[in-house]
Short mmCIF file of C-alpha atoms and ligand atoms in Angstrom, two decimals:
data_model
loop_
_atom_site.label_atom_id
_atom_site.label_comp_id
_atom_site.label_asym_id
_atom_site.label_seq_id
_atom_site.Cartn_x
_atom_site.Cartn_y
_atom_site.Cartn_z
CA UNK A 29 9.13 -170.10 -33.62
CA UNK A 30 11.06 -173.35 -34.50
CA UNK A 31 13.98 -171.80 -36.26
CA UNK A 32 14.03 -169.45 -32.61
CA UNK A 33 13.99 -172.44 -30.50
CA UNK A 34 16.93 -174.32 -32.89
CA UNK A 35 18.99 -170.83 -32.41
CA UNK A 36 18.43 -171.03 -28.93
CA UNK A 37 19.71 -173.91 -28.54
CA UNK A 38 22.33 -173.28 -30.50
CA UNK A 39 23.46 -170.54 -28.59
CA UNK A 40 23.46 -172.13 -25.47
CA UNK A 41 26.08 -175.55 -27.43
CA UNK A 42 28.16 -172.26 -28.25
CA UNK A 43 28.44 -171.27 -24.75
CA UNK A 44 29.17 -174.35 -23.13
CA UNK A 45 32.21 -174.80 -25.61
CA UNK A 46 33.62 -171.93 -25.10
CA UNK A 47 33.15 -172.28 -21.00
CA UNK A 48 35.29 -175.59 -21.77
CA UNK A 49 37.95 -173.93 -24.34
CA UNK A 50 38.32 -171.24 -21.50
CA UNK A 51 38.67 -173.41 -18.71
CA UNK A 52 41.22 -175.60 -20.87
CA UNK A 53 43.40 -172.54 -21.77
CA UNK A 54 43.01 -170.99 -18.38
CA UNK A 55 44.35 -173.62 -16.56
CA UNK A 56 46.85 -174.49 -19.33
CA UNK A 57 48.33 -171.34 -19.38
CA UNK A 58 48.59 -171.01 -15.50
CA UNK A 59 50.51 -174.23 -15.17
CA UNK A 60 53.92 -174.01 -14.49
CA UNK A 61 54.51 -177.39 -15.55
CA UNK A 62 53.29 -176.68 -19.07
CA UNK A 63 54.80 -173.09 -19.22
CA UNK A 64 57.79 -175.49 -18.94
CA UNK A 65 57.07 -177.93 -21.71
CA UNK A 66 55.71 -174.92 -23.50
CA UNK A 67 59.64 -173.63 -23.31
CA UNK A 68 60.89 -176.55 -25.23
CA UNK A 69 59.39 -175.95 -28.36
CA UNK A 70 60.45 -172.96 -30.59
CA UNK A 71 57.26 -171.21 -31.75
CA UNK A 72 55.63 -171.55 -28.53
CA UNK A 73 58.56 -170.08 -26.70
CA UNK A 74 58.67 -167.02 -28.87
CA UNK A 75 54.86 -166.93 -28.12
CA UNK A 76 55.32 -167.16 -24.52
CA UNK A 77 58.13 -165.15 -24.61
CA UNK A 78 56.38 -162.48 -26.99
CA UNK A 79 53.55 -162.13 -24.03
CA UNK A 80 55.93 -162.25 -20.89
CA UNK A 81 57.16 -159.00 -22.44
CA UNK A 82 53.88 -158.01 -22.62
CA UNK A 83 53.22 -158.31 -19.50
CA UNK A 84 56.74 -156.63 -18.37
CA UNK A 85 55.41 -153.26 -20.23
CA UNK A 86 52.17 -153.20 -18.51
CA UNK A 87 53.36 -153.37 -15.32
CA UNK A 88 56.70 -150.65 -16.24
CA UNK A 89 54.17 -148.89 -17.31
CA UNK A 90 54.07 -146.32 -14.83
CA UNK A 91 58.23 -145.97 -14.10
CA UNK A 92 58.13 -145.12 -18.24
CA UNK A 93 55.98 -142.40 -17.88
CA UNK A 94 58.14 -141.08 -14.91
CA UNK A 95 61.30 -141.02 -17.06
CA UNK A 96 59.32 -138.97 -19.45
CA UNK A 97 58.11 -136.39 -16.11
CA UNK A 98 62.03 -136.11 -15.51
CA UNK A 99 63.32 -135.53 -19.56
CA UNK A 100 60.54 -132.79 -19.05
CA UNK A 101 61.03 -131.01 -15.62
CA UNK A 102 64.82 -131.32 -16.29
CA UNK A 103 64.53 -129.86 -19.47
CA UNK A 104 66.61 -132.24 -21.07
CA UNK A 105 64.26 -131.90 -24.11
CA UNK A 106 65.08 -128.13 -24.74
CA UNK A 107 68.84 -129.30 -24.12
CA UNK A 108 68.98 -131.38 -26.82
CA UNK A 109 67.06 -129.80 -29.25
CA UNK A 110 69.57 -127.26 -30.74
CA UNK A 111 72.11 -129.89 -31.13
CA UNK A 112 73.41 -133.18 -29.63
CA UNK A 113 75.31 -133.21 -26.15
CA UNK A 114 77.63 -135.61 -24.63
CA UNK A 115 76.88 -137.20 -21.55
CA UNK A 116 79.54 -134.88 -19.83
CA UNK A 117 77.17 -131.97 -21.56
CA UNK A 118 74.47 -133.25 -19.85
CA UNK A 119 75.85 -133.80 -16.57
CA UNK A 120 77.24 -130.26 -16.38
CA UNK A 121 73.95 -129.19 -16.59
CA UNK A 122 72.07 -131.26 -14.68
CA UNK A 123 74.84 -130.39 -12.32
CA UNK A 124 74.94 -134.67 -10.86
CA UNK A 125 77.51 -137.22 -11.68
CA UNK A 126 77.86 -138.80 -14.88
CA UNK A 127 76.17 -142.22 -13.65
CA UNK A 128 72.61 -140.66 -12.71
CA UNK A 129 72.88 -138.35 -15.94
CA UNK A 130 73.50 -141.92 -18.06
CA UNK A 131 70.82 -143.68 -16.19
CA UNK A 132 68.32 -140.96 -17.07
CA UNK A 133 69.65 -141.09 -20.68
CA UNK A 134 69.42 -144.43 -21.11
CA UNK A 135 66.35 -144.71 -20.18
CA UNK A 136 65.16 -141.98 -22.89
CA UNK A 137 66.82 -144.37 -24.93
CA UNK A 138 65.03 -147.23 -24.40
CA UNK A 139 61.64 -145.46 -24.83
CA UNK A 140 62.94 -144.31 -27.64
CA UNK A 141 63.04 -140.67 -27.20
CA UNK A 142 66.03 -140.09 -27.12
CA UNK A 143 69.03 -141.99 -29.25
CA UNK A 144 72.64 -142.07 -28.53
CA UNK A 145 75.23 -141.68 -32.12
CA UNK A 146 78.42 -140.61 -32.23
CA UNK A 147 79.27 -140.47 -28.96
CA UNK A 148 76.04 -138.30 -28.28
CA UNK A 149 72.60 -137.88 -26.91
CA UNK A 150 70.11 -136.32 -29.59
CA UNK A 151 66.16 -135.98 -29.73
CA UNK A 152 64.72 -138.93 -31.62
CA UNK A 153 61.39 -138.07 -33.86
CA UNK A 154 59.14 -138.67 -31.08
CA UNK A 155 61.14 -136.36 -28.67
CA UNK A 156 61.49 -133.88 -31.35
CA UNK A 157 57.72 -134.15 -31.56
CA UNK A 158 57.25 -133.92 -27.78
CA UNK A 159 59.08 -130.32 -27.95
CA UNK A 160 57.12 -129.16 -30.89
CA UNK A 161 53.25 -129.91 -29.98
CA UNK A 162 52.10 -127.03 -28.41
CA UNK A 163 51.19 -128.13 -25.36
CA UNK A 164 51.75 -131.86 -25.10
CA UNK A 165 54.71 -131.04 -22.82
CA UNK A 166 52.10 -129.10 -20.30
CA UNK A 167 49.83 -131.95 -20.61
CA UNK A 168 52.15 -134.52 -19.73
CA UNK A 169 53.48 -132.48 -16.77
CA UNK A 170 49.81 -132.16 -15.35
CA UNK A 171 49.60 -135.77 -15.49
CA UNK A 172 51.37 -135.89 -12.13
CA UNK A 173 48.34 -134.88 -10.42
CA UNK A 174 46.90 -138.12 -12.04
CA UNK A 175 49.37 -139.92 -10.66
CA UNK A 176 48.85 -138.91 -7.44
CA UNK A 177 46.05 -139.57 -7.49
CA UNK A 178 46.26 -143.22 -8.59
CA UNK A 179 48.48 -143.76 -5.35
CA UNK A 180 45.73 -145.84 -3.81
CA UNK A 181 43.73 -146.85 -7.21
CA UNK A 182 41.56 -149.73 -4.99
CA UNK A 183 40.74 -147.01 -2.87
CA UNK A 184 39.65 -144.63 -5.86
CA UNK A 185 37.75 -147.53 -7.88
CA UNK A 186 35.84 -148.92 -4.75
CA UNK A 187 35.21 -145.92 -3.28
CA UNK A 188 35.96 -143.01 -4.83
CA UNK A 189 37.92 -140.55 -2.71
CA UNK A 190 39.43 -137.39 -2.24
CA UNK A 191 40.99 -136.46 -5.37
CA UNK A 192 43.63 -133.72 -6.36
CA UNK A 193 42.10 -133.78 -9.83
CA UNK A 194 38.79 -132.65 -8.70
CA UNK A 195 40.36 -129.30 -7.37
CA UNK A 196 42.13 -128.82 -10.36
CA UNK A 197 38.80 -129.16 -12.18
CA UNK A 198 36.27 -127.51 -9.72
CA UNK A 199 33.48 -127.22 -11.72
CA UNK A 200 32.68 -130.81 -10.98
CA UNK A 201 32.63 -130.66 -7.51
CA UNK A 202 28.97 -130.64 -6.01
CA UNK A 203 29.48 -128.34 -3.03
CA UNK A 204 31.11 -125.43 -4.35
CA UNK A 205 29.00 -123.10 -6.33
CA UNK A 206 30.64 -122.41 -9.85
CA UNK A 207 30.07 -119.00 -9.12
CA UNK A 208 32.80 -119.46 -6.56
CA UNK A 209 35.85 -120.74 -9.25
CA UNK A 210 38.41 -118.10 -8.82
CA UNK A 211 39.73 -116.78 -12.11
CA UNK A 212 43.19 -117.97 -11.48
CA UNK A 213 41.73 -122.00 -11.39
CA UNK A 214 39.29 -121.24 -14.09
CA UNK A 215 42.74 -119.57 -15.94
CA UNK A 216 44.63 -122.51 -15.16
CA UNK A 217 42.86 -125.11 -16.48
CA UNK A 218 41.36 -123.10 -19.79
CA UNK A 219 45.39 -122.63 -20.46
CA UNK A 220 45.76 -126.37 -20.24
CA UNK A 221 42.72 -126.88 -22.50
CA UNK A 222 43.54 -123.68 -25.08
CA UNK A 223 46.94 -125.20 -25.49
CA UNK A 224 46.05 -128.86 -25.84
CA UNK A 225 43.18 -128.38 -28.54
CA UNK A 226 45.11 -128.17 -31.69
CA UNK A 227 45.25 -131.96 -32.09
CA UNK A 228 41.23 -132.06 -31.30
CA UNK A 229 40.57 -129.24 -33.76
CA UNK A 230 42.61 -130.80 -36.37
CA UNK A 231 41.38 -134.44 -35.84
CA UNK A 232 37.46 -133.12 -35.79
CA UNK A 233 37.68 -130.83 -38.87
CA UNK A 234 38.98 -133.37 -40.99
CA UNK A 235 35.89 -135.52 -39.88
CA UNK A 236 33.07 -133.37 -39.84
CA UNK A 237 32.51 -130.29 -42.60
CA UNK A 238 30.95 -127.36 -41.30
CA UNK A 239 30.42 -125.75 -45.33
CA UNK A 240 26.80 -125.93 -44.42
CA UNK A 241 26.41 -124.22 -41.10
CA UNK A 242 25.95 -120.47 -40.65
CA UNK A 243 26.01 -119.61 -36.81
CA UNK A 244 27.77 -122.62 -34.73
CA UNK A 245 27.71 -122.77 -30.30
CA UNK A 246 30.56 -124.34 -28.92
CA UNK A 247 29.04 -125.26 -25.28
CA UNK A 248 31.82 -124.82 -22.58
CA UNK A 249 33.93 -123.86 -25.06
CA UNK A 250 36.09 -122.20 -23.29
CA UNK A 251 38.75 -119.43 -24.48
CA UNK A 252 37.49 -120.37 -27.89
CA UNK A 253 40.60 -122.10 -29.29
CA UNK A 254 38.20 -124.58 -30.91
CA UNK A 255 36.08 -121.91 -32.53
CA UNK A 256 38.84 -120.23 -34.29
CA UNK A 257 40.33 -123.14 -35.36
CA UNK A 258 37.04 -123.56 -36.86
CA UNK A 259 36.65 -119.71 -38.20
CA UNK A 260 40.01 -120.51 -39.45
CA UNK A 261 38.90 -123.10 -42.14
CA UNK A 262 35.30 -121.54 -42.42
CA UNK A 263 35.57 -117.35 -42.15
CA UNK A 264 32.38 -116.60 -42.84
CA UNK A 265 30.74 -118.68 -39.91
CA UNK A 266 29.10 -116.23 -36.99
CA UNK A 267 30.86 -118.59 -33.64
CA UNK A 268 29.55 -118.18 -29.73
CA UNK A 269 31.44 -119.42 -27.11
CA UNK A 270 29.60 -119.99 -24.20
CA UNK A 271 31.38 -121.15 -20.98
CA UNK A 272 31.26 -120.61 -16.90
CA UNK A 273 31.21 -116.67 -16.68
CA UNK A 274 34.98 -116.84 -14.75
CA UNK A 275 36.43 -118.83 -18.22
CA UNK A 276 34.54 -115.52 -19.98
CA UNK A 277 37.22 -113.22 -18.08
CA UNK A 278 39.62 -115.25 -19.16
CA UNK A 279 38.86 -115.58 -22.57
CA UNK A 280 38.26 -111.72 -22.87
CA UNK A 281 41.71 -111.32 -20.96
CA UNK A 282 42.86 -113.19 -23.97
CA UNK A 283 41.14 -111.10 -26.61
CA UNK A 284 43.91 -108.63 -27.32
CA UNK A 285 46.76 -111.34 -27.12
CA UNK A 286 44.87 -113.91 -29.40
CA UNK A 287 44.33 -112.58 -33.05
CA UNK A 288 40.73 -113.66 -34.35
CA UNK A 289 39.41 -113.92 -30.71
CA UNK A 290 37.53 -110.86 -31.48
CA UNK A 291 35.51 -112.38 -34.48
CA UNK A 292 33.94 -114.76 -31.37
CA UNK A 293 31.29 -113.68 -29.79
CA UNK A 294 31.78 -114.71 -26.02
CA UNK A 295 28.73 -115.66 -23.92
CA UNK A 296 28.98 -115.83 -20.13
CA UNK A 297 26.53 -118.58 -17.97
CA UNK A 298 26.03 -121.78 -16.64
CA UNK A 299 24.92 -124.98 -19.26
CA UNK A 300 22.67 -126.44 -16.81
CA UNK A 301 20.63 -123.36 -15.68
CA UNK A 302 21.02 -120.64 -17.81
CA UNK A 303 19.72 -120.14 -21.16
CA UNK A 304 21.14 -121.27 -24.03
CA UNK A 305 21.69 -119.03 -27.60
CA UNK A 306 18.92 -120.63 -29.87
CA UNK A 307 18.82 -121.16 -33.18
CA UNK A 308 22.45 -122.71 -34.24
CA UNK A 309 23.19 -124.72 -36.87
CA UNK A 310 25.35 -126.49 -34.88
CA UNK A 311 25.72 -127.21 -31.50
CA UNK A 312 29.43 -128.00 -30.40
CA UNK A 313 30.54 -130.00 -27.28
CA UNK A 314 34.07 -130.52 -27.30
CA UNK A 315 35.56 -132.39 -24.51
CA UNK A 316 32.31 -131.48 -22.73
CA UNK A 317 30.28 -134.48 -21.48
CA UNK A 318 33.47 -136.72 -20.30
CA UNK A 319 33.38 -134.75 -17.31
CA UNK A 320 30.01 -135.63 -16.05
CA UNK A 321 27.86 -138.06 -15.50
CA UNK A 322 24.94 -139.26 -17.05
CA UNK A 323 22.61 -137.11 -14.63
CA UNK A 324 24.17 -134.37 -15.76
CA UNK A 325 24.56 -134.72 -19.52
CA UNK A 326 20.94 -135.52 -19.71
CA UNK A 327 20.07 -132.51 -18.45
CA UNK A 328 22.27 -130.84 -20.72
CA UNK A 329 21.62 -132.48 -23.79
CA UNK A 330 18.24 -132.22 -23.24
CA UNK A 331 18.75 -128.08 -23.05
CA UNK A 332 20.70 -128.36 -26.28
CA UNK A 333 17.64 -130.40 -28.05
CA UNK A 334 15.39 -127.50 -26.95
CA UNK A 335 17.67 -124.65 -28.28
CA UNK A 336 17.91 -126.32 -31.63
CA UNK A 337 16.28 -125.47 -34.15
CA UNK A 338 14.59 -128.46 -36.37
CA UNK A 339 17.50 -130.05 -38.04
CA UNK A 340 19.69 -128.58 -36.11
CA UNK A 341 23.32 -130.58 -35.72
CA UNK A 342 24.41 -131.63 -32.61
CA UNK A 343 28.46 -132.27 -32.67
CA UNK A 344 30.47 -134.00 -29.65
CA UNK A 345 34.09 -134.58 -30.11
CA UNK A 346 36.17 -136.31 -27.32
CA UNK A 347 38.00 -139.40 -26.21
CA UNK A 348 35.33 -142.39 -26.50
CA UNK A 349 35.84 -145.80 -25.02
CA UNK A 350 36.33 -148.66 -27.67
CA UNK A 351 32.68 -150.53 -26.00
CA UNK A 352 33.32 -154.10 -26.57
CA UNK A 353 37.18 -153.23 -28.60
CA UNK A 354 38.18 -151.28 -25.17
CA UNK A 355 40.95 -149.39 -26.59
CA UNK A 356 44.35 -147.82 -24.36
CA UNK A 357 44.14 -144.72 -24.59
CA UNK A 358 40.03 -143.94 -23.64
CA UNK A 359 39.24 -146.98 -21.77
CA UNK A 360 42.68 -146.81 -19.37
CA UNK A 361 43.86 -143.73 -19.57
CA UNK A 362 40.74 -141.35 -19.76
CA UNK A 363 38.47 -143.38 -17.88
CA UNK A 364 40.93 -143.35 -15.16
CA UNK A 365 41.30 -139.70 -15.57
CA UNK A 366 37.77 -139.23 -15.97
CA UNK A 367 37.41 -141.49 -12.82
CA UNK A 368 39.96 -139.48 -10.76
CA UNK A 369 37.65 -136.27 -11.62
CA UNK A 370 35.26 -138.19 -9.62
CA UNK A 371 32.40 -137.35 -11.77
CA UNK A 372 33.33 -138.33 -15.02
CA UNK A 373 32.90 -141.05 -17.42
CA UNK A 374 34.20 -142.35 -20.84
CA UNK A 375 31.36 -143.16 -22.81
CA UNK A 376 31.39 -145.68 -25.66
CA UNK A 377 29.46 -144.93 -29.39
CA UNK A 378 26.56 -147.11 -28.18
CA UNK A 379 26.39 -144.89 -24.71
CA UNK A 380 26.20 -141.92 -26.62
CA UNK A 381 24.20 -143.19 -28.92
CA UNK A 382 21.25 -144.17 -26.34
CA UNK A 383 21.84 -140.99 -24.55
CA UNK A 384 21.43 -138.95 -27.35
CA UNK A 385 18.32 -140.70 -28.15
CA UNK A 386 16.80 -140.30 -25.10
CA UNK A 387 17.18 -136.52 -25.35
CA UNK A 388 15.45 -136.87 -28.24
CA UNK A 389 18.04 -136.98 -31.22
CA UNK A 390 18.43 -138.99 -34.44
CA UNK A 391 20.13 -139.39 -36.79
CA UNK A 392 23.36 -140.61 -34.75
CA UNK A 393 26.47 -140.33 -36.49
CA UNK A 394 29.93 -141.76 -35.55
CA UNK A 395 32.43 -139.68 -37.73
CA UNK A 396 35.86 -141.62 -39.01
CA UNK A 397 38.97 -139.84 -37.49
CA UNK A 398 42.59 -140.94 -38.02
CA UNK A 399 43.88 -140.68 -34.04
CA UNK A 400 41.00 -141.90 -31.73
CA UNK A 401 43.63 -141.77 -28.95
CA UNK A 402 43.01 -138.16 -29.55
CA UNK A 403 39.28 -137.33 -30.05
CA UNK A 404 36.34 -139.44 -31.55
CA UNK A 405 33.35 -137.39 -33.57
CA UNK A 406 29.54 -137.94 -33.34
CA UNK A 407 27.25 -136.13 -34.81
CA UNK A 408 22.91 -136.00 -34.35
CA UNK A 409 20.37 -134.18 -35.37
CA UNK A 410 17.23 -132.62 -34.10
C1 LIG B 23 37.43 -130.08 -20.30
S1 LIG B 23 37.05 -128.41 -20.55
C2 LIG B 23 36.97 -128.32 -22.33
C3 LIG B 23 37.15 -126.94 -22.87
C4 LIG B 23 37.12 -126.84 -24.38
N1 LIG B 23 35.88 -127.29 -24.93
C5 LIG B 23 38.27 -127.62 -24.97
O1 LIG B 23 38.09 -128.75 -25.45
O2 LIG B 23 39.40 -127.09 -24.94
C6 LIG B 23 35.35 -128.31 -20.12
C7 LIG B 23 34.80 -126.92 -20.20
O3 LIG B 23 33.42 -126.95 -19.78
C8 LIG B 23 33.17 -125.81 -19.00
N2 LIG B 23 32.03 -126.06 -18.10
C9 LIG B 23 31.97 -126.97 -17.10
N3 LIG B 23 30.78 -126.90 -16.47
C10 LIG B 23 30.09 -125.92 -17.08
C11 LIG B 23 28.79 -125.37 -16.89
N4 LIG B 23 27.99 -125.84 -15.94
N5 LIG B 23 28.40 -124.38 -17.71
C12 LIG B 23 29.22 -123.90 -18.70
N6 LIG B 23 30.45 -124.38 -18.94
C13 LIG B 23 30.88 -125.38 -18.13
C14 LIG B 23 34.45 -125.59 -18.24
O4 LIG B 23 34.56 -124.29 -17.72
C15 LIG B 23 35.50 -125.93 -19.30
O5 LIG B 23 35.88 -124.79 -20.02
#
């Protein structure tokens, strides 16, 4: 009781301080008269300088990733990759004057994409890797429905609006039956997704080893790149797909083009109505839940705890937010994204974690990956 009171108290000293630190450094920093004095003396000018650069690249931000839209939709990418091209080369085939081809180039420069030697423009290891991933180029291009979306971002955080994201993922949107998704939306973003799961399959499989599992469920799996990435390592597993009946077509559309598509078996139906295939050893949901919210996911998860059988494996593998370490990549760019879907969210370990529990898992497992940016891995059992 005593030693709670003395930590109590203790806590509160702690807090005070650091209300008087921040203050301090807050109105330090924001003083123009000491961002002067600060100037004079070496280290701290490299400090401030360090930071005002900092701050420069946060707020470029969005004209950098515009350069990168152009080196795509110009295809100066593909130009440059079977050799290096002078900046007459270039021009010719952009077909504008030297001066806009140079600015465009330079700029690729400066991000480092591109690099300029001997009197030429060549793909740098980045660029070379922005040709090669399949799909990153596709990815990057859809982003400008993001960014149109983002126009008014005050207007999307306090409100939520309107968004051009939402139509490109309809299956979120409330008043349209997901019987109603046409095949060629359902086709257009299950393209996106087929081409962009490499990175996710690669990152998840070297966390989590499926050796023990006989019959795995990938829930809105759809076309069922992640599954034969997974049969790929682990032959002998029996994989269902099961995804909105429309993404079914697609994937059996697919079925002749794709070799090993036919080892999947593909199972049409809704996640939140229909039933789901029992008795999996594991249960996947990849790039599943950051699409709904937490009304939704219960319900879900809750229908996954059901269909599994008693130690049954639960896997979920997507961008997570860093919690109290926010991190880049989920906590700007996906919750954004997720935002701009107007029913998503990025959720943290400790979100999922309390989620998961109150479907009635245990056993909750965050899995080490090497590219969070990419995909995080949790896994829970029944
Ligand atoms: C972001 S995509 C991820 C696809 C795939 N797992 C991947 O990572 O490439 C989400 C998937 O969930 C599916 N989905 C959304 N709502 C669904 C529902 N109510 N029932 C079944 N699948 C659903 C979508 O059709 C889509 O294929």
């Amino acid at each position: 009781m005593k030693t709670a009171f003395i930590a109590m108290i203790l806590k509160e000293k702690i807090n005070m301080l650091y209300q008087s630190y921040y203050r301090l450094k807050v109105n330090a920093f924001a003083s123009t008269k000491l961002h002067d004095a600060i100037s004079k003396v070496p280290i701290l000018r490299a400090l401030i300088s360090y930071e005002g650069n900092k701050i420069h690249e946060i707020m470029s931000g969005f004209v950098y990733s515009q350069i990168l839209h152009l080196l795509i939709t110009l295809d100066i990418f593909q130009f440059l990759k079977k050799e290096g091209r002078s900046l007459d080369e270039v021009s010719e085939y952009l077909q504008v004057a030297n001066e806009r081809s140079l600015l465009l180039l330079r700029g690729g420069c400066a991000l480092n994409l591109i690099c300029h030697k001997r009197n030429k423009y060549w793909l740098t290891r980045m660029g070379a890797q922005i040709v090669g991933i399949p799909g990153l180029m596709d990815m990057i291009q859809h982003n400008q429905i993001l960014y149109r979306d983002l126009i008014d971002p005050v207007k999307l955080l306090l409100r939520g609006n309107e968004t051009e994201l939402s139509h490109f993922w309809p299956y979120v949107r409330k008043e349209a039956s997901k019987k109603q998704i046409s095949t060629k939306v359902s086709a257009e973003y299950s393209r996106l997704m087929q081409t962009s799961q490499r990175l996710v399959a690669e990152q998840t499989l070297q966390a989590y080893s499926f050796r023990a599992a006989k019959r795995i469920l990938d829930i809105g799996g759809g076309t069922g790149a992640f599954l034969r990435a997974v049969k790929n390592k682990y032959p002998q597993i029996d994989a269902t797909v099961f995804d909105l009946p429309n993404v079914i077509k697609v994937a059996k559309s697919n079925q002749y083009k794709i070799d090993g598509l036919a080892n999947l078996t593909l199972k049409p139906g809704d996640f939140l109505v229909d039933d789901l295939p029992m008795n999996q050893d594991v249960i996947c949901l990849v790039r599943v839940l950051y699409d709904h919210e937490d009304s939704t996911i219960e319900i879900l998860l809750k229908r996954i705890y059901k269909a599994l059988p008693k130690q049954g494996v639960l896997l979920i593998t997507e961008p997570m937010s860093g919690g109290t370490k926010a991190m880049r990549s989920s906590d700007c760019y996906f919750s954004f994204y997720t935002l701009a879907m107007t029913t998503g969210k990025v959720r943290s370990f400790e979100e999922h974690k309390a989620i998961l529990r109150k479907s009635g898992f245990s056993n909750i497992t965050k899995h080490v990956v090497s590219a969070p940016f990419i995909t995080q891995v949790i896994t829970a059992k029944k």
